[in-house]
Each structure stands twice: as C-alpha cells, then as structure tokens.
Amino acid sequence: MQQKNRDINLEEMMAAGIHFGHQTQKWNPKMSSYIFTERRGVHILDLTQTARILAETCDLLFNAAAKGKEFLIVGTKHQVADLVASAALRAQCHYVNEKWLGGMLTNWATTETRLRRFQYLQLEESRGGFDRLPKQEAANLKGQLFRLKKCLGGIQYMSDLPDIAIITDQYE
C-alpha cells in the first residue's frame, strides 16, 4: 500500500472538538486504549492515536479510489443526512441517507429487483405514463415511486455490491 503523508493538524482537531468522548458512565471498555484521560465526567480521547488511525484510513480510501473501487456512504441520522448526500455526490459514489432497508446488501437479488422497479417507475413518470392511468392507480404508483426514491435514491445506479462501505453511527 502506497503511503502518503496526510497533513492532519492536531490543533484543528482540538478546535473541532474531536477529542471529546462519551460520558464516563456510558463508556465501552473496548475503548480504554483510546482514552487519554477523564475530565468533568467526559472521556478525553487520545488525539495522536486518532490522527494516526485517520491518516491510515485516508491512505486506504485514496488507494481504493485510485484502483476504481466502488464506495457506499451510509448516514441516516438527521444531522448528517444532507452532508452524506452532498459528499457522495461530490465523490461520485453511492449513498444511503434516509432509511437503511434490512438486507440491502446481504439480499442483493431483492434489492436489484426493487432498483429495477424504481428505474421503471422513473421512466414511466418522465414519459408521462402516469397521465394515461386512472387517478387512483397513478397516485398509488407516485406514492410507490416516492418511497423507493427515499430509500433507494442514492443507490439507483449501483449495479453490484460496493467494495467499501463507510458507515456513520452504526448503532442507529
């Protein structure tokens, strides 16, 4: 793996508040090696380890992008939903920012059929096919299109499973 020297500034990380961890009562013992100290009931993370691991992760992602790997960015919390969509569009990769459907990756055959249905409904809407249908049926199809767009809009052009998934807040 080609190592690039990423300029990660510890002062900027401190200013962004990256060093603040969880409350001391809600901590995970597996995180003990990454905790620097405890102050006022909050764990303070070791920024030197964070910077090192962040640089390694950046190198991994840059190398994967140079090889043409496919990325999927997942962030469904309201605070990051818009950021995930804009970052994925800038990076030209797939994203999920509204709702994660169970089995989206593990049951890829079903996801592919839903993607084909989504693309078919988009095509029919753009051709004006909904106008030729009865009102109730057109409304049902538009509702189905809206729900599919909400769940699958960011992966509508994904033809195969992604090589790398970047997940924010995996517990939610």
mmCIF file with all atom_site columns, C-alpha atoms in Angstrom:
data_model
loop_
_atom_site.group_PDB
_atom_site.id
_atom_site.type_symbol
_atom_site.label_atom_id
_atom_site.label_alt_id
_atom_site.label_comp_id
_atom_site.label_asym_id
_atom_site.label_entity_id
_atom_site.label_seq_id
_atom_site.pdbx_PDB_ins_code
_atom_site.Cartn_x
_atom_site.Cartn_y
_atom_site.Cartn_z
_atom_site.occupancy
_atom_site.B_iso_or_equiv
_atom_site.pdbx_formal_charge
_atom_site.auth_seq_id
_atom_site.auth_comp_id
_atom_site.auth_asym_id
_atom_site.auth_atom_id
_atom_site.pdbx_PDB_model_num
ATOM 1   C CA . MET A 1 1   ? 0.000   0.000   0.000   1.00 0.00 ? 1   MET A CA 1
ATOM 2   C CA . GLN A 1 2   ? 1.375   3.345   -1.025  1.00 0.00 ? 2   GLN A CA 1
ATOM 3   C CA . GLN A 1 3   ? 1.799   5.610   1.996   1.00 0.00 ? 3   GLN A CA 1
ATOM 4   C CA . LYS A 1 4   ? 1.040   9.303   1.527   1.00 0.00 ? 4   LYS A CA 1
ATOM 5   C CA . ASN A 1 5   ? 1.837   11.827  4.205   1.00 0.00 ? 5   ASN A CA 1
ATOM 6   C CA . ARG A 1 6   ? -1.533  13.388  5.074   1.00 0.00 ? 6   ARG A CA 1
ATOM 7   C CA . ASP A 1 7   ? -1.339  16.718  6.868   1.00 0.00 ? 7   ASP A CA 1
ATOM 8   C CA . ILE A 1 8   ? -3.567  16.166  9.898   1.00 0.00 ? 8   ILE A CA 1
ATOM 9   C CA . ASN A 1 9   ? -3.362  19.102  12.251  1.00 0.00 ? 9   ASN A CA 1
ATOM 10  C CA . LEU A 1 10  ? -3.913  18.313  15.947  1.00 0.00 ? 10  LEU A CA 1
ATOM 11  C CA . GLU A 1 11  ? -4.822  21.936  16.742  1.00 0.00 ? 11  GLU A CA 1
ATOM 12  C CA . GLU A 1 12  ? -7.632  21.842  14.155  1.00 0.00 ? 12  GLU A CA 1
ATOM 13  C CA . MET A 1 13  ? -8.841  18.557  15.617  1.00 0.00 ? 13  MET A CA 1
ATOM 14  C CA . MET A 1 14  ? -8.909  20.131  19.089  1.00 0.00 ? 14  MET A CA 1
ATOM 15  C CA . ALA A 1 15  ? -10.807 23.169  17.775  1.00 0.00 ? 15  ALA A CA 1
ATOM 16  C CA . ALA A 1 16  ? -13.374 20.874  16.117  1.00 0.00 ? 16  ALA A CA 1
ATOM 17  C CA . GLY A 1 17  ? -13.918 19.063  19.420  1.00 0.00 ? 17  GLY A CA 1
ATOM 18  C CA . ILE A 1 18  ? -12.884 15.641  18.161  1.00 0.00 ? 18  ILE A CA 1
ATOM 19  C CA . HIS A 1 19  ? -11.183 14.889  21.463  1.00 0.00 ? 19  HIS A CA 1
ATOM 20  C CA . PHE A 1 20  ? -14.465 14.782  23.407  1.00 0.00 ? 20  PHE A CA 1
ATOM 21  C CA . GLY A 1 21  ? -15.744 11.270  24.009  1.00 0.00 ? 21  GLY A CA 1
ATOM 22  C CA . HIS A 1 22  ? -18.797 9.906   25.771  1.00 0.00 ? 22  HIS A CA 1
ATOM 23  C CA . GLN A 1 23  ? -19.782 10.426  29.362  1.00 0.00 ? 23  GLN A CA 1
ATOM 24  C CA . THR A 1 24  ? -17.771 8.304   31.772  1.00 0.00 ? 24  THR A CA 1
ATOM 25  C CA . GLN A 1 25  ? -20.889 6.422   32.874  1.00 0.00 ? 25  GLN A CA 1
ATOM 26  C CA . LYS A 1 26  ? -21.702 5.345   29.267  1.00 0.00 ? 26  LYS A CA 1
ATOM 27  C CA . TRP A 1 27  ? -18.338 4.122   28.093  1.00 0.00 ? 27  TRP A CA 1
ATOM 28  C CA . ASN A 1 28  ? -17.380 0.914   26.341  1.00 0.00 ? 28  ASN A CA 1
ATOM 29  C CA . PRO A 1 29  ? -14.427 -0.919  27.966  1.00 0.00 ? 29  PRO A CA 1
ATOM 30  C CA . LYS A 1 30  ? -13.057 -1.753  24.497  1.00 0.00 ? 30  LYS A CA 1
ATOM 31  C CA . MET A 1 31  ? -12.313 1.967   24.091  1.00 0.00 ? 31  MET A CA 1
ATOM 32  C CA . SER A 1 32  ? -9.950  2.099   27.082  1.00 0.00 ? 32  SER A CA 1
ATOM 33  C CA . SER A 1 33  ? -6.808  2.058   24.935  1.00 0.00 ? 33  SER A CA 1
ATOM 34  C CA . TYR A 1 34  ? -8.015  5.158   23.048  1.00 0.00 ? 34  TYR A CA 1
ATOM 35  C CA . ILE A 1 35  ? -8.949  7.214   26.104  1.00 0.00 ? 35  ILE A CA 1
ATOM 36  C CA . PHE A 1 36  ? -6.373  9.785   27.176  1.00 0.00 ? 36  PHE A CA 1
ATOM 37  C CA . THR A 1 37  ? -7.985  10.996  30.414  1.00 0.00 ? 37  THR A CA 1
ATOM 38  C CA . GLU A 1 38  ? -11.271 11.859  32.096  1.00 0.00 ? 38  GLU A CA 1
ATOM 39  C CA . ARG A 1 39  ? -12.371 15.424  32.772  1.00 0.00 ? 39  ARG A CA 1
ATOM 40  C CA . ARG A 1 40  ? -15.658 16.605  34.309  1.00 0.00 ? 40  ARG A CA 1
ATOM 41  C CA . GLY A 1 41  ? -17.429 13.320  33.664  1.00 0.00 ? 41  GLY A CA 1
ATOM 42  C CA . VAL A 1 42  ? -16.373 13.098  29.993  1.00 0.00 ? 42  VAL A CA 1
ATOM 43  C CA . HIS A 1 43  ? -13.651 10.945  28.495  1.00 0.00 ? 43  HIS A CA 1
ATOM 44  C CA . ILE A 1 44  ? -10.970 12.791  26.519  1.00 0.00 ? 44  ILE A CA 1
ATOM 45  C CA . LEU A 1 45  ? -9.703  10.800  23.539  1.00 0.00 ? 45  LEU A CA 1
ATOM 46  C CA . ASP A 1 46  ? -6.028  10.465  22.601  1.00 0.00 ? 46  ASP A CA 1
ATOM 47  C CA . LEU A 1 47  ? -5.700  12.670  19.517  1.00 0.00 ? 47  LEU A CA 1
ATOM 48  C CA . THR A 1 48  ? -2.300  11.329  18.481  1.00 0.00 ? 48  THR A CA 1
ATOM 49  C CA . GLN A 1 49  ? -3.789  7.847   18.045  1.00 0.00 ? 49  GLN A CA 1
ATOM 50  C CA . THR A 1 50  ? -6.840  9.350   16.346  1.00 0.00 ? 50  THR A CA 1
ATOM 51  C CA . ALA A 1 51  ? -4.636  11.274  13.893  1.00 0.00 ? 51  ALA A CA 1
ATOM 52  C CA . ARG A 1 52  ? -2.554  8.184   13.122  1.00 0.00 ? 52  ARG A CA 1
ATOM 53  C CA . ILE A 1 53  ? -5.594  5.972   12.500  1.00 0.00 ? 53  ILE A CA 1
ATOM 54  C CA . LEU A 1 54  ? -7.263  8.728   10.477  1.00 0.00 ? 54  LEU A CA 1
ATOM 55  C CA . ALA A 1 55  ? -4.172  9.029   8.265   1.00 0.00 ? 55  ALA A CA 1
ATOM 56  C CA . GLU A 1 56  ? -4.123  5.242   7.729   1.00 0.00 ? 56  GLU A CA 1
ATOM 57  C CA . THR A 1 57  ? -7.814  5.291   6.826   1.00 0.00 ? 57  THR A CA 1
ATOM 58  C CA . CYS A 1 58  ? -7.295  8.172   4.404   1.00 0.00 ? 58  CYS A CA 1
ATOM 59  C CA . ASP A 1 59  ? -4.476  6.268   2.715   1.00 0.00 ? 59  ASP A CA 1
ATOM 60  C CA . LEU A 1 60  ? -6.662  3.176   2.409   1.00 0.00 ? 60  LEU A CA 1
ATOM 61  C CA . LEU A 1 61  ? -9.511  5.186   0.880   1.00 0.00 ? 61  LEU A CA 1
ATOM 62  C CA . PHE A 1 62  ? -7.257  7.097   -1.547  1.00 0.00 ? 62  PHE A CA 1
ATOM 63  C CA . ASN A 1 63  ? -5.635  3.856   -2.706  1.00 0.00 ? 63  ASN A CA 1
ATOM 64  C CA . ALA A 1 64  ? -9.025  2.191   -3.169  1.00 0.00 ? 64  ALA A CA 1
ATOM 65  C CA . ALA A 1 65  ? -10.314 5.186   -5.133  1.00 0.00 ? 65  ALA A CA 1
ATOM 66  C CA . ALA A 1 66  ? -7.219  5.124   -7.342  1.00 0.00 ? 66  ALA A CA 1
ATOM 67  C CA . LYS A 1 67  ? -7.964  1.473   -8.135  1.00 0.00 ? 67  LYS A CA 1
ATOM 68  C CA . GLY A 1 68  ? -11.538 2.366   -9.139  1.00 0.00 ? 68  GLY A CA 1
ATOM 69  C CA . LYS A 1 69  ? -13.267 0.687   -6.206  1.00 0.00 ? 69  LYS A CA 1
ATOM 70  C CA . GLU A 1 70  ? -16.967 1.390   -5.530  1.00 0.00 ? 70  GLU A CA 1
ATOM 71  C CA . PHE A 1 71  ? -17.909 3.186   -2.303  1.00 0.00 ? 71  PHE A CA 1
ATOM 72  C CA . LEU A 1 72  ? -21.151 3.299   -0.343  1.00 0.00 ? 72  LEU A CA 1
ATOM 73  C CA . ILE A 1 73  ? -21.590 6.041   2.274   1.00 0.00 ? 73  ILE A CA 1
ATOM 74  C CA . VAL A 1 74  ? -24.271 5.414   4.898   1.00 0.00 ? 74  VAL A CA 1
ATOM 75  C CA . GLY A 1 75  ? -25.515 8.063   7.313   1.00 0.00 ? 75  GLY A CA 1
ATOM 76  C CA . THR A 1 76  ? -29.171 8.069   8.308   1.00 0.00 ? 76  THR A CA 1
ATOM 77  C CA . LYS A 1 77  ? -29.191 10.491  11.235  1.00 0.00 ? 77  LYS A CA 1
ATOM 78  C CA . HIS A 1 78  ? -30.847 13.833  10.513  1.00 0.00 ? 78  HIS A CA 1
ATOM 79  C CA . GLN A 1 79  ? -27.674 15.746  11.409  1.00 0.00 ? 79  GLN A CA 1
ATOM 80  C CA . VAL A 1 80  ? -25.569 14.024  8.737   1.00 0.00 ? 80  VAL A CA 1
ATOM 81  C CA . ALA A 1 81  ? -28.140 13.103  6.064   1.00 0.00 ? 81  ALA A CA 1
ATOM 82  C CA . ASP A 1 82  ? -27.540 16.189  3.904   1.00 0.00 ? 82  ASP A CA 1
ATOM 83  C CA . LEU A 1 83  ? -23.774 16.032  4.427   1.00 0.00 ? 83  LEU A CA 1
ATOM 84  C CA . VAL A 1 84  ? -23.700 12.376  3.357   1.00 0.00 ? 84  VAL A CA 1
ATOM 85  C CA . ALA A 1 85  ? -25.667 13.119  0.190   1.00 0.00 ? 85  ALA A CA 1
ATOM 86  C CA . SER A 1 86  ? -23.548 16.121  -0.820  1.00 0.00 ? 86  SER A CA 1
ATOM 87  C CA . ALA A 1 87  ? -20.246 14.363  -0.058  1.00 0.00 ? 87  ALA A CA 1
ATOM 88  C CA . ALA A 1 88  ? -21.308 11.268  -2.001  1.00 0.00 ? 88  ALA A CA 1
ATOM 89  C CA . LEU A 1 89  ? -22.424 13.314  -4.988  1.00 0.00 ? 89  LEU A CA 1
ATOM 90  C CA . ARG A 1 90  ? -19.119 15.241  -4.970  1.00 0.00 ? 90  ARG A CA 1
ATOM 91  C CA . ALA A 1 91  ? -17.169 11.981  -4.758  1.00 0.00 ? 91  ALA A CA 1
ATOM 92  C CA . GLN A 1 92  ? -19.435 10.290  -7.331  1.00 0.00 ? 92  GLN A CA 1
ATOM 93  C CA . CYS A 1 93  ? -20.246 7.341   -5.099  1.00 0.00 ? 93  CYS A CA 1
ATOM 94  C CA . HIS A 1 94  ? -23.412 5.721   -3.809  1.00 0.00 ? 94  HIS A CA 1
ATOM 95  C CA . TYR A 1 95  ? -25.117 6.709   -0.574  1.00 0.00 ? 95  TYR A CA 1
ATOM 96  C CA . VAL A 1 96  ? -27.963 5.924   1.810   1.00 0.00 ? 96  VAL A CA 1
ATOM 97  C CA . ASN A 1 97  ? -29.104 8.897   3.850   1.00 0.00 ? 97  ASN A CA 1
ATOM 98  C CA . GLU A 1 98  ? -32.783 8.321   4.607   1.00 0.00 ? 98  GLU A CA 1
ATOM 99  C CA . LYS A 1 99  ? -33.589 4.786   5.693   1.00 0.00 ? 99  LYS A CA 1
ATOM 100 C CA . TRP A 1 100 ? -31.498 1.652   5.683   1.00 0.00 ? 100 TRP A CA 1
ATOM 101 C CA . LEU A 1 101 ? -33.530 -1.271  4.430   1.00 0.00 ? 101 LEU A CA 1
ATOM 102 C CA . GLY A 1 102 ? -32.752 -4.567  6.107   1.00 0.00 ? 102 GLY A CA 1
ATOM 103 C CA . GLY A 1 103 ? -30.927 -6.911  3.751   1.00 0.00 ? 103 GLY A CA 1
ATOM 104 C CA . MET A 1 104 ? -29.993 -4.138  1.338   1.00 0.00 ? 104 MET A CA 1
ATOM 105 C CA . LEU A 1 105 ? -26.565 -5.667  0.795   1.00 0.00 ? 105 LEU A CA 1
ATOM 106 C CA . THR A 1 106 ? -26.969 -9.211  2.104   1.00 0.00 ? 106 THR A CA 1
ATOM 107 C CA . ASN A 1 107 ? -30.084 -9.850  -0.001  1.00 0.00 ? 107 ASN A CA 1
ATOM 108 C CA . TRP A 1 108 ? -28.780 -8.180  -3.147  1.00 0.00 ? 108 TRP A CA 1
ATOM 109 C CA . ALA A 1 109 ? -31.098 -10.055 -5.545  1.00 0.00 ? 109 ALA A CA 1
ATOM 110 C CA . THR A 1 110 ? -34.172 -8.497  -3.938  1.00 0.00 ? 110 THR A CA 1
ATOM 111 C CA . THR A 1 111 ? -32.537 -5.073  -3.832  1.00 0.00 ? 111 THR A CA 1
ATOM 112 C CA . GLU A 1 112 ? -31.783 -5.343  -7.562  1.00 0.00 ? 112 GLU A CA 1
ATOM 113 C CA . THR A 1 113 ? -35.435 -6.078  -8.338  1.00 0.00 ? 113 THR A CA 1
ATOM 114 C CA . ARG A 1 114 ? -36.506 -3.039  -6.295  1.00 0.00 ? 114 ARG A CA 1
ATOM 115 C CA . LEU A 1 115 ? -33.923 -0.914  -8.149  1.00 0.00 ? 115 LEU A CA 1
ATOM 116 C CA . ARG A 1 116 ? -35.275 -2.115  -11.497 1.00 0.00 ? 116 ARG A CA 1
ATOM 117 C CA . ARG A 1 117 ? -38.819 -1.283  -10.357 1.00 0.00 ? 117 ARG A CA 1
ATOM 118 C CA . PHE A 1 118 ? -37.631 2.152   -9.230  1.00 0.00 ? 118 PHE A CA 1
ATOM 119 C CA . GLN A 1 119 ? -35.967 2.826   -12.591 1.00 0.00 ? 119 GLN A CA 1
ATOM 120 C CA . TYR A 1 120 ? -39.076 1.617   -14.449 1.00 0.00 ? 120 TYR A CA 1
ATOM 121 C CA . LEU A 1 121 ? -41.349 3.943   -12.440 1.00 0.00 ? 121 LEU A CA 1
ATOM 122 C CA . GLN A 1 122 ? -38.989 6.886   -13.028 1.00 0.00 ? 122 GLN A CA 1
ATOM 123 C CA . LEU A 1 123 ? -39.018 6.166   -16.756 1.00 0.00 ? 123 LEU A CA 1
ATOM 124 C CA . GLU A 1 124 ? -42.815 5.930   -16.838 1.00 0.00 ? 124 GLU A CA 1
ATOM 125 C CA . GLU A 1 125 ? -43.166 9.199   -14.946 1.00 0.00 ? 125 GLU A CA 1
ATOM 126 C CA . SER A 1 126 ? -40.760 11.020  -17.274 1.00 0.00 ? 126 SER A CA 1
ATOM 127 C CA . ARG A 1 127 ? -42.598 9.660   -20.352 1.00 0.00 ? 127 ARG A CA 1
ATOM 128 C CA . GLY A 1 128 ? -45.939 10.770  -18.941 1.00 0.00 ? 128 GLY A CA 1
ATOM 129 C CA . GLY A 1 129 ? -47.184 7.220   -18.481 1.00 0.00 ? 129 GLY A CA 1
ATOM 130 C CA . PHE A 1 130 ? -48.902 8.095   -15.217 1.00 0.00 ? 130 PHE A CA 1
ATOM 131 C CA . ASP A 1 131 ? -51.182 10.566  -17.045 1.00 0.00 ? 131 ASP A CA 1
ATOM 132 C CA . ARG A 1 132 ? -52.797 7.761   -19.047 1.00 0.00 ? 132 ARG A CA 1
ATOM 133 C CA . LEU A 1 133 ? -53.743 5.818   -15.900 1.00 0.00 ? 133 LEU A CA 1
ATOM 134 C CA . PRO A 1 134 ? -56.790 6.263   -13.660 1.00 0.00 ? 134 PRO A CA 1
ATOM 135 C CA . LYS A 1 135 ? -56.262 8.791   -10.875 1.00 0.00 ? 135 LYS A CA 1
ATOM 136 C CA . GLN A 1 136 ? -56.136 6.247   -8.044  1.00 0.00 ? 136 GLN A CA 1
ATOM 137 C CA . GLU A 1 137 ? -53.653 3.960   -9.814  1.00 0.00 ? 137 GLU A CA 1
ATOM 138 C CA . ALA A 1 138 ? -51.445 6.932   -10.764 1.00 0.00 ? 138 ALA A CA 1
ATOM 139 C CA . ALA A 1 139 ? -51.498 8.152   -7.157  1.00 0.00 ? 139 ALA A CA 1
ATOM 140 C CA . ASN A 1 140 ? -50.507 4.678   -5.905  1.00 0.00 ? 140 ASN A CA 1
ATOM 141 C CA . LEU A 1 141 ? -47.609 4.480   -8.369  1.00 0.00 ? 141 LEU A CA 1
ATOM 142 C CA . LYS A 1 142 ? -46.449 8.008   -7.484  1.00 0.00 ? 142 LYS A CA 1
ATOM 143 C CA . GLY A 1 143 ? -46.513 7.064   -3.792  1.00 0.00 ? 143 GLY A CA 1
ATOM 144 C CA . GLN A 1 144 ? -44.516 3.931   -4.541  1.00 0.00 ? 144 GLN A CA 1
ATOM 145 C CA . LEU A 1 145 ? -42.033 5.986   -6.565  1.00 0.00 ? 145 LEU A CA 1
ATOM 146 C CA . PHE A 1 146 ? -41.679 8.472   -3.693  1.00 0.00 ? 146 PHE A CA 1
ATOM 147 C CA . ARG A 1 147 ? -40.982 5.693   -1.168  1.00 0.00 ? 147 ARG A CA 1
ATOM 148 C CA . LEU A 1 148 ? -38.478 3.984   -3.466  1.00 0.00 ? 148 LEU A CA 1
ATOM 149 C CA . LYS A 1 149 ? -36.724 7.297   -4.112  1.00 0.00 ? 149 LYS A CA 1
ATOM 150 C CA . LYS A 1 150 ? -36.486 7.916   -0.379  1.00 0.00 ? 150 LYS A CA 1
ATOM 151 C CA . CYS A 1 151 ? -34.906 4.520   0.318   1.00 0.00 ? 151 CYS A CA 1
ATOM 152 C CA . LEU A 1 152 ? -33.017 3.760   -2.899  1.00 0.00 ? 152 LEU A CA 1
ATOM 153 C CA . GLY A 1 153 ? -32.389 7.173   -4.475  1.00 0.00 ? 153 GLY A CA 1
ATOM 154 C CA . GLY A 1 154 ? -28.700 7.203   -3.574  1.00 0.00 ? 154 GLY A CA 1
ATOM 155 C CA . ILE A 1 155 ? -28.026 3.704   -4.887  1.00 0.00 ? 155 ILE A CA 1
ATOM 156 C CA . GLN A 1 156 ? -30.198 3.810   -8.001  1.00 0.00 ? 156 GLN A CA 1
ATOM 157 C CA . TYR A 1 157 ? -27.192 3.365   -10.312 1.00 0.00 ? 157 TYR A CA 1
ATOM 158 C CA . MET A 1 158 ? -25.427 0.741   -8.189  1.00 0.00 ? 158 MET A CA 1
ATOM 159 C CA . SER A 1 159 ? -25.023 -2.356  -10.365 1.00 0.00 ? 159 SER A CA 1
ATOM 160 C CA . ASP A 1 160 ? -23.149 -4.558  -7.904  1.00 0.00 ? 160 ASP A CA 1
ATOM 161 C CA . LEU A 1 161 ? -22.206 -4.695  -4.241  1.00 0.00 ? 161 LEU A CA 1
ATOM 162 C CA . PRO A 1 162 ? -19.843 -1.908  -3.138  1.00 0.00 ? 162 PRO A CA 1
ATOM 163 C CA . ASP A 1 163 ? -16.201 -2.657  -2.364  1.00 0.00 ? 163 ASP A CA 1
ATOM 164 C CA . ILE A 1 164 ? -16.076 -0.310  0.642   1.00 0.00 ? 164 ILE A CA 1
ATOM 165 C CA . ALA A 1 165 ? -18.881 0.891   2.924   1.00 0.00 ? 165 ALA A CA 1
ATOM 166 C CA . ILE A 1 166 ? -18.365 3.990   5.062   1.00 0.00 ? 166 ILE A CA 1
ATOM 167 C CA . ILE A 1 167 ? -20.900 3.978   7.900   1.00 0.00 ? 167 ILE A CA 1
ATOM 168 C CA . THR A 1 168 ? -21.545 6.807   10.340  1.00 0.00 ? 168 THR A CA 1
ATOM 169 C CA . ASP A 1 169 ? -23.140 5.988   13.712  1.00 0.00 ? 169 ASP A CA 1
ATOM 170 C CA . GLN A 1 170 ? -23.587 2.261   13.144  1.00 0.00 ? 170 GLN A CA 1
ATOM 171 C CA . TYR A 1 171 ? -25.810 1.783   16.207  1.00 0.00 ? 171 TYR A CA 1
ATOM 172 C CA . GLU A 1 172 ? -28.588 3.874   14.694  1.00 0.00 ? 172 GLU A CA 1
#
